[in-house]
Amino acid sequence: MPTKQSWRNHYQLFNTVENQELMTKHHHLSEIEQALINNELTLYYQPKVNMLTEEVFGAEALIRWIHPTKGLIPPVEFLPTIDGTELEIKIGDWVANQAIKQMDSWLKQGIKLEVSINISSLHLQSKNFIERLGLSLAKYPNVNSEYLQLEILESSALGDLQMVSQIIKTCQQVLGVNIALDDFGTGYSSLTHLRSLSANTIKIDQSFIRDMLDDPNDFTILDGIIGLADSFGLKVIAEGVESTEHGLMLLMTGCHYAQGYSISKPIPASEFSLWLSHYQANKSRITCGNKKRTRKENKIKLFRLIANQWKKQFSENLLSAPEKAKYWPLMRSSQCHCGYWIKREMQDELFAKDNLLKLSKEHDICHDVALALLKRYSAGEIELAREGLPQLLFAFDELDAALELCL
Ligand code: C2E
Ligand code: MG
Ligand code: MG
């Protein structure tokens, strides 16, 4: 049994630890406040592209702290400290003002972009938020408020949904700004938010995009979100588009707007116009986006993309040393992307059943061959496994031939 004295010591210890944490937080807060005063905070801009035309139609403003000794500090390292404080609102207002000022400056250079800013839940619900944003907009009368977008974190505890919904409506009706639900799909109540909040745009969270080429579940969610957005008449943009293949898959699924490292990382405002003047359309995306395809052709192109992705990932692994091999693609034919594709189409009437059965058979053969190679590789017979690679490529050629027959 602990004595009274030991409890007291324990309590005091706890108290000092708590005090220490509080003091550190206060110290950080005043450092960040000082950074705001010293003009050490800045906004970077990440381009948003219409993949059908490759037009850069907008940019997202993302805060950075350029520390005099530590260099660039990303938002995840200082925004959590100001979470729930007055400083969060102060910095939020600064971001809004700065972004509108930037829009005005770009307009003077003939650059018209939709600029989005991230608005925290506390900032959105702070007293006189709409009035303050209105004043910032009024300072730059050349800026059309329709080109300003507020990104609201879908996953954040939005608080009183009715109140948030009202603020959003007033922002749209009185100020004319538009609203995007950020990181869509990560919240507990995405569907409720979709129903109650009159957003104009949905930003699909990057976690779904990152894995959609390999994970059929993520792709199914993505496909569902795009369909849902379509039914609600909302614009949908994908964030975290890291490769051309991601872009192509999105195009084929019906999402035409994208933001991500494959287009550009966030860039300082001063470098943005230079980047814009050098921007070159991605040839694969533009070819894919421009081509008119029937529903059938579109689905076939999607199958080819996911089959190629699987083949590439498997072959690369087989050719690397075991310690360097990345994770293997889904090895069971019913669970991989193509397996899901076949299952889905079997329930539909679009393709002839006989052709689908032939495709399914060739697909199973690809998996059987790959599984045999993987077994050898895992048993240490690496060279022998690699020698079997042409057999796998042949099986994939047969799969492609079966796919052609589906057209
Ligand atoms: P977010 O609003 O979802 O912004 C997208 C984040 O993903 C940015 O990180 C961006 O740099 C990063 N990103 C973009 N494309 C890719 C990609 O292809 N791959 C990967 N792995 N990442 C990509 P960043 O700038 O570090 O910002 C992180 C988060 O901090 C933002 O997420 C946003 O929630 C918050 N944030 C940033 N600036 C502000 C701000 O001014 N105000 C508020 N309230 N929050 C902000
Ligand atoms: Mg955002
Ligand atoms: Mg986001």
Coordinates of C-alpha atoms and ligand atoms in Angstrom, one line a residue:
M1 CA 0.0 0.0 0.0
P2 CA 1.5 3.4 -0.9
T3 CA 1.7 5.7 2.1
K4 CA 0.2 9.2 2.1
Q5 CA 3.7 10.6 1.7
S6 CA 4.5 8.5 -1.4
W7 CA 1.2 9.6 -3.0
R8 CA 2.1 13.2 -2.3
N9 CA 5.6 12.7 -3.9
H10 CA 3.9 11.0 -6.8
Y11 CA 1.5 13.9 -7.2
Q12 CA 4.3 16.5 -7.0
L13 CA 6.3 14.6 -9.5
F14 CA 3.3 14.5 -11.9
N15 CA 2.7 18.1 -11.2
T16 CA 6.3 19.1 -12.1
V17 CA 6.2 17.0 -15.3
E18 CA 2.9 18.7 -16.2
N19 CA 4.3 22.1 -15.4
Q20 CA 7.4 21.4 -17.5
E21 CA 5.2 20.4 -20.5
L22 CA 3.1 23.6 -20.0
M23 CA 6.2 25.8 -19.9
T24 CA 7.6 24.2 -23.0
K25 CA 4.3 24.7 -24.8
H26 CA 4.3 28.4 -23.7
H27 CA 7.8 28.8 -24.9
H28 CA 6.9 27.3 -28.3
L29 CA 3.8 29.4 -28.6
S30 CA 5.8 32.6 -28.0
E31 CA 8.4 31.5 -30.5
I32 CA 5.8 31.0 -33.1
E33 CA 4.1 34.3 -32.3
Q34 CA 7.5 36.0 -32.6
A35 CA 8.0 34.2 -36.0
L36 CA 4.8 35.8 -37.2
I37 CA 5.9 39.3 -36.0
N38 CA 9.4 38.8 -37.6
N39 CA 7.9 37.8 -41.0
E40 CA 9.4 34.3 -40.7
L41 CA 6.2 32.6 -41.8
T42 CA 5.5 32.3 -45.4
L43 CA 3.2 30.5 -47.9
Y44 CA 4.3 28.0 -50.4
Y45 CA 1.9 27.2 -53.3
Q46 CA 1.2 23.8 -54.8
P47 CA -0.3 23.8 -58.3
K48 CA -3.6 22.1 -59.1
V49 CA -4.0 20.8 -62.6
N50 CA -6.9 19.8 -64.9
M51 CA -5.5 16.6 -66.3
L52 CA -7.9 16.6 -69.3
T53 CA -6.4 19.9 -70.6
E54 CA -3.2 20.0 -68.4
E55 CA -4.2 23.5 -67.5
V56 CA -2.9 24.7 -64.2
F57 CA -6.2 26.1 -62.8
G58 CA -5.2 26.7 -59.2
A59 CA -2.9 26.4 -56.3
E60 CA -3.1 25.5 -52.6
A61 CA -1.4 27.8 -50.1
L62 CA 0.6 25.8 -47.5
I63 CA 2.3 27.5 -44.6
R64 CA 6.0 27.2 -43.9
W65 CA 8.2 28.6 -41.1
I66 CA 11.6 29.8 -42.4
H67 CA 13.5 29.7 -39.2
P68 CA 16.7 31.9 -39.1
T69 CA 18.9 29.1 -37.8
K70 CA 16.9 25.9 -38.3
G71 CA 15.8 26.5 -41.9
L72 CA 12.5 25.4 -43.3
I73 CA 10.0 24.0 -40.7
P74 CA 7.0 22.2 -42.1
P75 CA 3.5 22.9 -40.7
V76 CA 3.2 19.5 -38.9
E77 CA 6.0 20.7 -36.6
F78 CA 4.4 23.8 -35.4
L79 CA 0.7 23.9 -36.2
P80 CA -0.1 21.3 -33.4
T81 CA 1.4 23.7 -30.8
I82 CA -1.0 26.5 -31.7
D83 CA -4.0 24.1 -32.0
G84 CA -6.9 25.6 -30.0
T85 CA -5.2 28.9 -29.1
E86 CA -5.8 32.5 -30.1
L87 CA -2.6 32.4 -32.1
E88 CA -4.2 29.8 -34.4
I89 CA -6.9 32.3 -35.3
K90 CA -4.3 35.1 -35.7
I91 CA -2.2 33.0 -38.0
G92 CA -5.3 31.8 -39.9
D93 CA -6.2 35.4 -40.6
W94 CA -2.7 36.1 -41.7
V95 CA -2.8 33.2 -44.1
A96 CA -6.1 34.4 -45.6
N97 CA -4.8 37.9 -46.0
Q98 CA -1.5 36.8 -47.5
A99 CA -3.1 34.5 -50.0
I100 CA -5.5 37.1 -51.2
K101 CA -2.7 39.6 -51.5
Q102 CA -0.8 37.0 -53.6
M103 CA -3.8 36.5 -55.8
D104 CA -3.9 40.2 -56.4
S105 CA -0.2 40.3 -57.2
W106 CA -0.6 37.4 -59.7
L107 CA -3.5 39.1 -61.3
K108 CA -1.3 42.0 -62.0
Q109 CA 1.1 39.6 -63.8
G110 CA -1.9 38.2 -65.8
I111 CA -2.1 35.0 -63.7
K112 CA -5.6 34.0 -62.7
L113 CA -5.7 31.0 -60.4
E114 CA -8.1 29.5 -57.9
V115 CA -6.2 29.7 -54.6
S116 CA -7.2 27.5 -51.7
I117 CA -6.3 28.1 -48.1
N118 CA -6.6 25.7 -45.2
I119 CA -9.0 26.8 -42.5
S120 CA -8.9 25.2 -39.1
S121 CA -12.2 24.4 -37.4
L122 CA -11.5 26.8 -34.6
H123 CA -10.7 29.6 -37.0
L124 CA -13.8 28.9 -39.1
Q125 CA -16.0 29.1 -35.9
S126 CA -14.2 32.1 -34.4
K127 CA -16.2 35.3 -33.7
N128 CA -16.5 37.5 -36.7
F129 CA -14.7 35.1 -39.0
I130 CA -16.9 36.1 -42.0
E131 CA -16.5 39.8 -41.4
R132 CA -12.7 39.5 -41.1
L133 CA -12.4 37.5 -44.3
G134 CA -14.7 40.0 -46.0
L135 CA -12.4 42.8 -44.9
S136 CA -9.4 41.0 -46.3
L137 CA -11.2 40.5 -49.7
A138 CA -12.4 44.1 -49.7
K139 CA -8.7 45.3 -49.5
Y140 CA -8.1 43.7 -52.9
P141 CA -11.1 44.6 -55.1
N142 CA -9.5 43.1 -58.2
V143 CA -9.6 39.7 -56.7
N144 CA -12.8 37.8 -57.6
S145 CA -13.9 36.0 -54.4
E146 CA -15.1 33.0 -56.4
Y147 CA -11.5 32.2 -57.0
L148 CA -10.8 31.9 -53.3
Q149 CA -11.4 28.4 -51.9
L150 CA -11.6 27.5 -48.2
E151 CA -10.4 24.0 -47.4
I152 CA -12.0 22.6 -44.4
L153 CA -10.5 19.5 -42.8
E154 CA -13.1 16.8 -43.2
S155 CA -11.6 14.6 -40.5
S156 CA -11.2 17.3 -37.9
A157 CA -13.7 17.5 -35.1
L158 CA -15.8 20.0 -36.9
G159 CA -17.8 20.7 -33.8
D160 CA -21.4 21.9 -34.1
L161 CA -22.3 20.7 -37.6
Q162 CA -25.3 22.9 -37.8
M163 CA -23.3 26.0 -37.0
V164 CA -20.5 25.0 -39.4
S165 CA -23.0 24.4 -42.1
Q166 CA -24.5 27.9 -41.5
I167 CA -21.0 29.5 -41.6
I168 CA -20.2 27.7 -44.9
K169 CA -23.5 28.8 -46.4
T170 CA -22.9 32.5 -45.4
C171 CA -19.3 32.3 -46.8
Q172 CA -20.7 31.1 -50.1
Q173 CA -23.7 33.4 -50.3
V174 CA -22.4 36.6 -48.8
L175 CA -18.7 36.5 -49.7
G176 CA -18.9 34.3 -52.8
V177 CA -16.0 32.1 -51.8
N178 CA -16.1 28.4 -52.4
I179 CA -15.6 25.5 -50.1
A180 CA -13.7 22.2 -50.3
L181 CA -13.8 19.3 -47.9
D182 CA -10.1 18.4 -47.3
D183 CA -8.8 14.9 -46.7
F184 CA -12.2 13.5 -47.6
G185 CA -12.8 9.9 -46.6
T186 CA -10.7 9.9 -43.5
G187 CA -13.4 11.3 -41.1
Y188 CA -15.9 9.2 -39.1
S189 CA -18.9 10.8 -40.7
S190 CA -17.9 11.6 -44.3
L191 CA -21.4 10.9 -45.6
T192 CA -23.1 13.1 -43.0
H193 CA -20.7 15.9 -43.9
L194 CA -21.5 15.4 -47.6
R195 CA -25.2 15.7 -46.8
S196 CA -25.1 18.6 -44.3
L197 CA -22.3 20.8 -45.6
S198 CA -22.9 22.6 -48.9
A199 CA -19.3 22.1 -50.2
N200 CA -18.4 22.8 -53.8
T201 CA -15.4 20.4 -54.0
I202 CA -14.2 17.2 -52.4
K203 CA -10.5 16.6 -52.0
I204 CA -9.9 12.9 -51.8
D205 CA -7.4 12.1 -49.1
Q206 CA -3.9 11.1 -50.3
S207 CA -3.9 7.8 -48.4
F208 CA -6.5 6.4 -50.9
I209 CA -4.5 7.7 -53.9
R210 CA -1.2 6.4 -52.7
D211 CA -2.2 2.8 -52.6
M212 CA -5.0 2.7 -55.3
L213 CA -2.7 1.1 -57.9
D214 CA -1.9 -1.8 -55.7
D215 CA -4.9 -2.1 -53.3
P216 CA -8.3 -2.9 -54.8
N217 CA -10.0 -1.8 -51.6
D218 CA -8.6 1.7 -51.8
F219 CA -9.5 1.8 -55.5
T220 CA -13.1 0.7 -54.7
I221 CA -13.4 3.5 -52.1
L222 CA -11.9 6.0 -54.5
D223 CA -14.4 4.9 -57.2
G224 CA -17.2 5.2 -54.8
I225 CA -16.2 8.7 -53.7
I226 CA -16.0 9.9 -57.3
G227 CA -19.4 8.4 -58.0
L228 CA -20.9 10.0 -54.9
A229 CA -19.3 13.4 -55.7
D230 CA -20.8 13.1 -59.2
S231 CA -24.3 12.4 -57.8
F232 CA -24.1 15.4 -55.5
G233 CA -22.8 17.6 -58.4
L234 CA -19.5 18.3 -56.7
K235 CA -16.1 18.8 -58.2
V236 CA -13.6 16.2 -57.1
I237 CA -9.8 16.7 -56.8
A238 CA -7.2 14.1 -55.9
E239 CA -4.3 15.0 -53.6
G240 CA -1.0 13.1 -53.4
V241 CA -0.8 12.2 -57.1
E242 CA 2.7 11.0 -57.1
S243 CA 3.1 9.3 -60.5
T244 CA 1.8 9.4 -64.1
E245 CA 0.1 6.0 -63.4
H246 CA -1.8 7.6 -60.6
G247 CA -3.0 10.3 -62.9
L248 CA -4.0 7.9 -65.6
M249 CA -6.0 5.7 -63.3
L250 CA -7.8 8.8 -61.9
L251 CA -8.6 10.0 -65.4
M252 CA -10.1 6.6 -66.2
T253 CA -12.1 6.6 -63.0
G254 CA -13.5 10.0 -63.8
C255 CA -11.5 12.3 -61.6
H256 CA -9.9 15.0 -63.7
Y257 CA -8.4 17.3 -61.2
A258 CA -5.1 16.6 -59.4
Q259 CA -2.5 17.9 -57.1
G260 CA 0.7 16.1 -56.1
Y261 CA 4.4 15.6 -56.4
S262 CA 4.1 14.3 -60.0
I263 CA 3.0 17.7 -61.0
S264 CA 5.0 19.7 -58.5
K265 CA 5.9 20.0 -54.9
P266 CA 4.8 23.2 -53.1
I267 CA 6.9 26.1 -54.3
P268 CA 7.7 29.6 -52.8
A269 CA 5.4 32.3 -54.2
S270 CA 8.3 34.1 -55.7
E271 CA 9.2 31.1 -57.9
F272 CA 5.6 30.2 -58.9
S273 CA 5.3 32.3 -62.0
L274 CA 8.6 31.0 -63.4
W275 CA 7.5 27.4 -62.7
L276 CA 4.2 28.2 -64.5
S277 CA 5.9 29.6 -67.5
H278 CA 8.0 26.4 -67.8
Y279 CA 5.3 23.9 -67.1
Q280 CA 5.0 21.2 -69.7
A281 CA 1.9 19.1 -70.1
N282 CA 2.3 15.5 -69.2
K283 CA 2.1 13.7 -72.6
S284 CA 0.6 10.4 -71.3
R285 CA -2.0 12.2 -69.3
I286 CA -3.0 14.5 -72.1
T287 CA -3.2 11.7 -74.6
C288 CA -5.3 9.7 -72.3
G289 CA -7.5 12.7 -71.4
N290 CA -8.0 13.8 -75.0
K291 CA -9.0 10.5 -76.4
K292 CA -12.7 9.8 -76.6
R293 CA -13.3 6.3 -75.3
T294 CA -16.3 4.1 -75.0
R295 CA -17.2 2.7 -71.5
K296 CA -15.8 -0.6 -72.7
E297 CA -12.5 0.9 -74.0
N298 CA -12.1 2.8 -70.8
K299 CA -12.5 -0.3 -68.6
I300 CA -10.1 -2.2 -70.8
K301 CA -7.5 0.5 -70.5
L302 CA -8.0 0.4 -66.7
F303 CA -7.4 -3.4 -66.7
R304 CA -4.3 -3.0 -68.7
L305 CA -3.0 -0.3 -66.4
I306 CA -3.5 -2.4 -63.2
A307 CA -2.2 -5.6 -64.9
N308 CA 1.0 -3.8 -66.0
Q309 CA 1.4 -2.3 -62.5
W310 CA 1.2 -5.8 -61.0
K311 CA 3.6 -7.3 -63.5
K312 CA 6.1 -4.4 -63.0
Q313 CA 6.0 -4.7 -59.2
F314 CA 6.4 -8.5 -59.2
S315 CA 9.3 -8.4 -61.8
E316 CA 11.1 -5.7 -60.0
N317 CA 11.0 -7.6 -56.8
L318 CA 12.1 -10.8 -58.4
L319 CA 15.1 -9.0 -59.9
S320 CA 16.1 -7.4 -56.6
A321 CA 18.1 -9.0 -53.8
P322 CA 15.8 -10.4 -51.1
E323 CA 16.7 -7.8 -48.5
K324 CA 15.9 -5.1 -51.0
A325 CA 12.6 -6.5 -52.4
K326 CA 9.6 -4.3 -51.6
Y327 CA 6.3 -5.8 -50.6
W328 CA 5.0 -8.4 -53.1
P329 CA 1.8 -7.6 -55.0
L330 CA -1.4 -9.4 -54.0
M331 CA -0.7 -13.0 -55.0
R332 CA -4.2 -14.5 -54.9
S333 CA -5.9 -14.1 -58.2
S334 CA -9.3 -13.4 -56.7
Q335 CA -7.9 -10.7 -54.4
C336 CA -5.7 -8.6 -56.8
H337 CA -6.9 -5.6 -58.7
C338 CA -7.6 -7.6 -61.9
G339 CA -9.4 -10.3 -60.0
Y340 CA -11.8 -7.6 -58.6
W341 CA -12.2 -6.1 -62.1
I342 CA -13.2 -9.5 -63.5
K343 CA -15.6 -10.2 -60.6
R344 CA -17.2 -6.7 -61.1
E345 CA -17.7 -7.2 -64.8
M346 CA -19.1 -10.7 -64.4
Q347 CA -22.0 -9.1 -62.6
D348 CA -22.5 -6.6 -65.4
E349 CA -23.7 -7.1 -69.0
L350 CA -21.1 -4.9 -70.7
F351 CA -18.7 -7.7 -71.8
A352 CA -19.6 -11.1 -73.2
K353 CA -19.4 -13.8 -70.5
D354 CA -17.3 -16.2 -72.7
N355 CA -14.7 -13.5 -73.2
L356 CA -14.6 -12.8 -69.5
L357 CA -14.2 -16.5 -68.7
K358 CA -11.3 -16.7 -71.1
L359 CA -9.7 -13.6 -69.5
S360 CA -10.3 -15.0 -66.0
K361 CA -8.5 -18.3 -67.1
E362 CA -5.5 -16.4 -68.4
H363 CA -5.4 -14.3 -65.3
D364 CA -5.3 -17.4 -63.1
I365 CA -2.4 -18.7 -65.2
C366 CA -0.4 -15.5 -64.6
H367 CA -0.9 -16.0 -60.9
D368 CA 0.0 -19.7 -61.0
V369 CA 3.2 -19.0 -62.8
A370 CA 4.1 -16.0 -60.5
L371 CA 3.3 -18.1 -57.4
A372 CA 5.7 -20.9 -58.5
L373 CA 8.4 -18.3 -59.2
L374 CA 7.9 -16.7 -55.8
K375 CA 8.1 -20.1 -54.0
R376 CA 11.5 -20.6 -55.7
Y377 CA 12.7 -17.1 -54.8
S378 CA 11.6 -17.5 -51.2
A379 CA 13.4 -20.9 -51.0
G380 CA 16.6 -19.2 -52.0
E381 CA 16.6 -20.5 -55.6
I382 CA 16.8 -16.9 -56.8
E383 CA 18.5 -17.4 -60.2
L384 CA 16.2 -20.3 -61.0
A385 CA 13.2 -18.1 -60.2
R386 CA 14.5 -15.3 -62.4
E387 CA 15.0 -17.7 -65.3
G388 CA 11.2 -18.3 -65.2
L389 CA 10.5 -14.6 -65.8
P390 CA 10.0 -15.0 -69.6
Q391 CA 7.4 -17.6 -68.9
L392 CA 5.5 -15.0 -66.8
L393 CA 5.8 -12.4 -69.4
F394 CA 4.4 -14.9 -72.0
A395 CA 1.5 -15.5 -69.7
F396 CA 0.8 -11.8 -69.5
D397 CA 1.0 -11.5 -73.3
E398 CA -1.7 -14.2 -73.4
L399 CA -3.7 -12.2 -70.9
D400 CA -3.4 -9.2 -73.1
A401 CA -4.6 -11.1 -76.1
A402 CA -7.7 -12.3 -74.1
L403 CA -8.3 -8.7 -73.2
E404 CA -8.3 -7.6 -76.8
L405 CA -11.0 -10.2 -77.5
C406 CA -13.2 -8.5 -74.9
L407 CA -13.4 -5.4 -77.1
Ligands
C2E1 P1 -3.3 19.3 -46.6 O1 -4.1 20.5 -46.6 O2 -4.0 18.0 -46.9 O3 -2.1 19.6 -47.7 C1 -1.5 18.6 -48.5 C2 -0.2 18.1 -47.9 O4 0.3 17.0 -48.6 C3 0.9 19.2 -47.9 O5 1.8 18.9 -46.8 C4 1.6 18.8 -49.2 O6 2.9 19.3 -49.3 C5 1.5 17.3 -49.2 N1 1.6 16.7 -50.5 C6 1.2 17.3 -51.7 N2 1.3 16.4 -52.7 C7 1.9 15.3 -52.2 C8 2.3 14.1 -52.8 O7 2.2 13.8 -54.0 N3 2.8 13.1 -51.9 C9 2.9 13.4 -50.6 N4 3.5 12.4 -49.8 N5 2.5 14.6 -50.0 C10 2.0 15.5 -50.8 P2 2.2 20.1 -45.9 O8 2.4 21.4 -46.6 O9 3.3 19.6 -45.0 O10 0.9 20.4 -45.0 C11 0.4 19.4 -44.1 C12 -0.9 19.8 -43.6 O11 -0.8 21.0 -42.7 C13 -1.9 20.3 -44.6 O12 -2.5 19.1 -45.2 C14 -2.9 21.1 -43.8 O13 -3.8 20.3 -43.1 C15 -2.0 21.7 -42.8 N6 -1.7 23.1 -43.2 C16 -0.7 23.5 -44.1 N7 -0.8 24.9 -44.3 C17 -1.8 25.3 -43.5 C18 -2.4 26.6 -43.2 O14 -2.0 27.6 -43.7 N8 -3.4 26.6 -42.3 C19 -3.9 25.5 -41.7 N9 -4.9 25.6 -40.8 N10 -3.4 24.3 -41.9 C20 -2.4 24.2 -42.8
MG2 MG -5.5 21.2 -47.8
MG3 MG -5.4 17.3 -47.7

